[in-house]
XYZ file of C-alpha atoms in Angstrom:
295
model
C 10.615 -68.174 -33.089
C 7.998 -64.870 -33.126
C 10.136 -61.516 -32.794
C 8.706 -58.313 -31.104
C 10.040 -56.328 -33.710
C 8.181 -53.174 -34.346
C 8.733 -51.353 -30.646
C 9.774 -47.665 -31.564
C 9.358 -46.930 -27.621
C 11.717 -50.540 -26.146
C 14.385 -52.267 -27.255
C 17.253 -54.622 -25.189
C 20.991 -53.249 -25.885
C 23.114 -56.336 -24.505
C 22.645 -59.312 -22.777
C 24.672 -61.293 -20.322
C 25.889 -63.103 -16.898
C 21.912 -63.667 -16.222
C 20.963 -60.335 -17.100
C 19.517 -58.036 -19.671
C 20.056 -54.199 -20.039
C 16.866 -52.850 -21.855
C 15.997 -48.458 -23.314
C 12.295 -47.866 -21.937
C 12.013 -44.559 -24.418
C 15.086 -43.163 -22.362
C 14.921 -45.330 -19.102
C 17.517 -48.050 -18.692
C 16.843 -51.319 -16.373
C 19.149 -54.018 -16.262
C 17.307 -56.842 -14.780
C 17.641 -60.230 -14.358
C 16.495 -62.776 -17.582
C 16.884 -66.644 -16.178
C 17.580 -67.271 -20.111
C 20.807 -65.158 -20.527
C 23.135 -68.176 -19.241
C 26.127 -66.839 -21.541
C 28.549 -64.318 -20.241
C 30.408 -61.813 -22.640
C 30.136 -57.778 -21.858
C 30.056 -56.504 -18.102
C 26.378 -55.408 -18.442
C 26.785 -53.598 -15.257
C 29.580 -51.271 -16.848
C 27.459 -49.498 -18.987
C 26.924 -45.997 -18.810
C 24.018 -44.676 -17.585
C 21.857 -47.818 -16.179
C 19.241 -45.904 -14.027
C 18.258 -49.151 -12.144
C 19.643 -52.824 -11.692
C 17.462 -55.185 -9.894
C 19.295 -57.634 -6.891
C 18.012 -60.918 -6.681
C 18.443 -62.260 -3.023
C 19.564 -65.129 -2.121
C 16.455 -65.737 0.387
C 13.988 -65.461 -2.217
C 12.977 -61.640 -4.261
C 14.941 -58.945 -4.621
C 15.015 -54.897 -4.724
C 15.542 -52.684 -6.625
C 18.823 -50.063 -7.013
C 17.798 -47.306 -8.186
C 21.247 -45.984 -9.364
C 19.681 -42.090 -11.013
C 16.859 -39.775 -10.436
C 14.013 -40.760 -13.404
C 10.310 -40.515 -13.351
C 8.666 -43.412 -10.788
C 6.428 -44.361 -13.874
C 6.601 -43.389 -16.711
C 4.725 -43.891 -20.576
C 5.855 -46.010 -23.240
C 3.719 -46.863 -26.581
C 3.432 -49.768 -29.146
C 1.704 -48.540 -32.150
C -1.619 -46.702 -31.126
C -1.388 -48.096 -27.568
C -0.412 -47.212 -24.109
C 0.905 -48.237 -21.770
C 2.924 -47.214 -17.560
C 5.383 -49.221 -16.581
C 7.364 -48.410 -13.539
C 10.376 -51.008 -11.842
C 7.925 -53.037 -9.328
C 8.463 -56.091 -7.833
C 10.100 -58.927 -8.309
C 11.914 -57.906 -11.208
C 9.193 -56.586 -12.989
C 7.837 -53.275 -15.001
C 3.820 -53.996 -15.677
C 4.485 -55.230 -19.231
C 5.933 -57.535 -21.039
C 7.070 -56.163 -24.723
C 7.292 -59.468 -26.112
C 3.802 -59.960 -26.750
C 3.966 -57.750 -29.374
C 3.794 -59.782 -31.318
C 0.117 -61.955 -30.076
C -0.827 -58.048 -29.894
C -1.102 -57.705 -33.198
C -1.753 -61.355 -34.608
C -5.211 -60.927 -32.570
C -5.587 -57.864 -33.924
C -5.210 -58.653 -37.158
C -7.972 -61.896 -36.845
C -10.623 -58.656 -35.485
C -9.947 -56.997 -37.864
C -10.672 -59.905 -40.295
C -14.456 -60.958 -38.302
C -14.671 -57.277 -38.706
C -14.077 -57.221 -41.843
C -16.850 -60.273 -42.324
C -19.569 -59.439 -40.653
C -19.007 -55.246 -39.902
C -22.046 -55.675 -37.007
C -21.076 -58.543 -35.027
C -20.488 -57.316 -31.835
C -16.764 -59.462 -30.714
C -16.761 -61.241 -27.368
C -12.726 -61.486 -25.561
C -11.891 -63.112 -22.330
C -8.463 -62.328 -20.985
C -8.104 -63.904 -18.373
C -4.984 -63.586 -15.793
C -4.956 -61.155 -17.817
C -2.354 -58.636 -15.519
C -1.656 -55.473 -16.411
C -4.489 -55.379 -20.339
C -1.694 -55.416 -22.965
C -4.007 -58.432 -24.591
C -7.088 -56.569 -23.629
C -5.957 -53.084 -24.825
C -4.737 -54.427 -28.559
C -8.439 -56.406 -28.460
C -10.800 -53.556 -27.692
C -8.934 -50.953 -29.623
C -9.876 -53.321 -32.859
C -13.340 -53.202 -31.859
C -14.169 -56.448 -29.257
C -15.538 -56.080 -26.431
C -13.616 -57.387 -23.965
C -14.336 -59.133 -20.111
C -10.499 -58.781 -18.660
C -10.706 -61.147 -15.402
C -7.597 -61.308 -12.850
C -7.894 -62.246 -8.955
C -5.249 -58.910 -8.160
C -6.816 -55.827 -7.529
C -3.673 -53.347 -7.980
C -3.245 -55.394 -11.615
C -7.049 -54.345 -13.263
C -6.136 -50.761 -11.584
C -3.202 -50.740 -13.672
C -4.994 -52.630 -16.546
C -7.754 -49.596 -16.813
C -5.061 -46.654 -16.428
C -2.822 -48.758 -19.505
C -6.546 -48.145 -21.332
C -7.629 -45.115 -21.057
C -3.557 -44.320 -21.957
C -4.442 -45.612 -25.443
C -7.956 -43.523 -25.597
C -10.437 -46.233 -24.894
C -13.093 -44.646 -23.353
C -14.900 -48.200 -22.958
C -15.308 -51.544 -24.278
C -13.829 -53.549 -21.443
C -15.329 -54.895 -18.212
C -13.348 -55.642 -14.979
C -13.641 -58.325 -12.924
C -11.191 -58.660 -9.697
C -11.367 -62.822 -9.158
C -9.732 -65.590 -9.196
C -10.597 -67.173 -13.062
C -11.394 -70.417 -12.669
C -14.266 -69.377 -10.594
C -15.036 -67.216 -13.243
C -15.491 -69.587 -15.750
C -17.670 -71.863 -14.580
C -19.726 -69.574 -12.793
C -19.375 -68.040 -16.867
C -20.193 -71.864 -17.642
C -23.364 -72.046 -15.498
C -24.697 -68.958 -16.166
C -24.233 -69.944 -20.422
C -22.344 -67.041 -21.566
C -20.101 -67.642 -25.600
C -17.602 -65.647 -26.019
C -15.506 -65.464 -29.400
C -12.565 -65.482 -28.030
C -10.114 -67.239 -25.294
C -7.599 -65.271 -24.120
C -5.261 -67.025 -20.804
C -1.300 -66.161 -19.428
C -1.594 -68.302 -16.442
C 0.752 -68.414 -13.892
C 3.234 -71.129 -12.949
C 2.011 -71.155 -8.888
C -0.544 -68.850 -7.501
C -2.986 -68.100 -5.366
C -7.043 -66.406 -6.144
C -7.798 -63.970 -3.705
C -9.779 -66.493 -1.331
C -6.561 -68.284 -0.926
C -7.272 -70.573 -4.275
C -4.260 -72.619 -5.421
C -2.684 -72.798 -8.796
C -0.501 -75.565 -10.240
C 0.623 -75.164 -13.734
C 1.220 -77.967 -14.046
C -2.477 -80.454 -12.691
C -4.375 -77.236 -13.827
C -3.993 -75.776 -16.758
C -5.224 -79.029 -19.060
C -9.098 -78.875 -17.241
C -8.680 -75.265 -17.220
C -8.816 -75.793 -21.001
C -11.205 -78.095 -20.618
C -13.161 -75.972 -18.917
C -12.597 -72.226 -20.524
C -13.820 -74.187 -25.009
C -16.900 -74.618 -22.742
C -17.431 -71.349 -23.407
C -16.785 -70.659 -27.183
C -19.237 -69.140 -29.649
C -20.474 -71.243 -32.276
C -18.002 -69.585 -34.530
C -15.131 -68.387 -32.637
C -11.701 -67.024 -33.150
C -9.176 -67.664 -31.791
C -7.581 -69.178 -27.900
C -4.254 -67.517 -27.016
C -2.168 -69.679 -24.129
C 0.963 -67.473 -23.016
C 3.330 -69.647 -20.772
C 6.453 -68.899 -18.801
C 6.670 -71.700 -17.420
C 10.249 -73.825 -18.296
C 9.298 -76.675 -19.523
C 5.925 -75.863 -20.518
C 7.759 -75.986 -24.475
C 5.177 -74.840 -27.933
C 4.316 -78.338 -28.287
C 3.099 -78.879 -25.291
C 0.378 -75.554 -26.022
C 0.352 -77.249 -29.726
C -0.720 -80.069 -27.692
C -3.172 -78.732 -24.842
C -5.372 -77.285 -27.498
C -5.247 -79.941 -30.181
C -6.959 -82.044 -27.428
C -9.295 -79.480 -26.437
C -10.238 -78.120 -29.617
C -10.298 -79.745 -32.876
C -9.577 -83.016 -31.980
C -13.048 -81.769 -29.881
C -14.556 -80.866 -32.989
C -13.724 -77.392 -32.961
C -12.543 -76.361 -36.567
C -9.676 -74.382 -37.202
C -5.631 -74.270 -37.241
C -3.154 -74.197 -34.467
C 0.611 -72.567 -33.886
C 2.371 -72.956 -31.231
C 5.991 -70.918 -31.001
C 8.323 -69.081 -29.093
C 8.058 -65.127 -28.646
C 11.151 -63.864 -28.366
C 12.838 -59.889 -28.620
C 15.929 -58.909 -30.701
C 18.805 -57.466 -29.162
C 21.335 -54.585 -29.988
C 23.993 -56.559 -30.292
C 22.775 -59.151 -32.760
C 20.650 -61.681 -31.029
C 17.384 -63.071 -29.849
C 16.268 -63.335 -26.327
C 13.799 -66.461 -26.217
C 10.520 -65.111 -23.291
C 7.737 -67.891 -23.309
C 5.996 -70.278 -25.182
C 2.619 -69.373 -26.997
C -0.052 -71.571 -28.674
C -2.740 -69.453 -30.938
C -6.013 -71.848 -31.965
C -7.755 -69.558 -35.195
C -10.808 -70.224 -36.355
C -11.712 -71.760 -39.897
C -13.499 -69.110 -40.371
C -10.688 -66.380 -39.767
C -7.560 -67.896 -41.209
C -6.813 -71.209 -39.387
């Protein structure tokens, strides 16, 4: 497991009974987490909780605000800034465990810049949400095409970029990712890196259905057609139960290295340390790195 242990503005205080207690730069949130199957302390009794997310038996849930706090506020990681707020379906608009991958991608882009300082590195970020990966790549000097079907999330990504001091270098597209990739292939466009964070299930702006078990492999195959002749990396993230690191490793092998794209693959769990002394699993990632950049 790779841990996002470099945060100063975020930490997990404790986990128990299907919940995680978090400190988001002084704002204390208590949220459900499906990985927390153990019990211990009663987290609801922790002093100073600002908000609790309660699941509904009929699906979804609601936030209970315990104390007055800003509707949204800013947290920072390294030289990047992000807005967070209690949102629907228990989310806050940021997945802090992804800092592991932000750092990894920035390191590969930095290596490519050392090799060729004049190279214009093009990154495609699909299912890009609020833009953590887009901001990370743009901060390292890459030009990012950010694609997501939800306009609200794309707007939030633009806000995060501005908070991070990025005035240019990210192109924002509201579209179904599969349709966008198909058009880019027809146009002959190519990218040096591809990032994707696909949902388990989803629906595009035109009603397009997405089911990860049946759609991810052919989607990765299509994305491989967009890679440049000297690719930097391909990153796949998954929060879907059952898609273990080994599955992502196999996907990348079948679509890249076994098709002649030279490089190496590493698949791993991502997680977060907690103040109680354990590590909380937070999903899986598969990372292909091109042979000229450490792969």
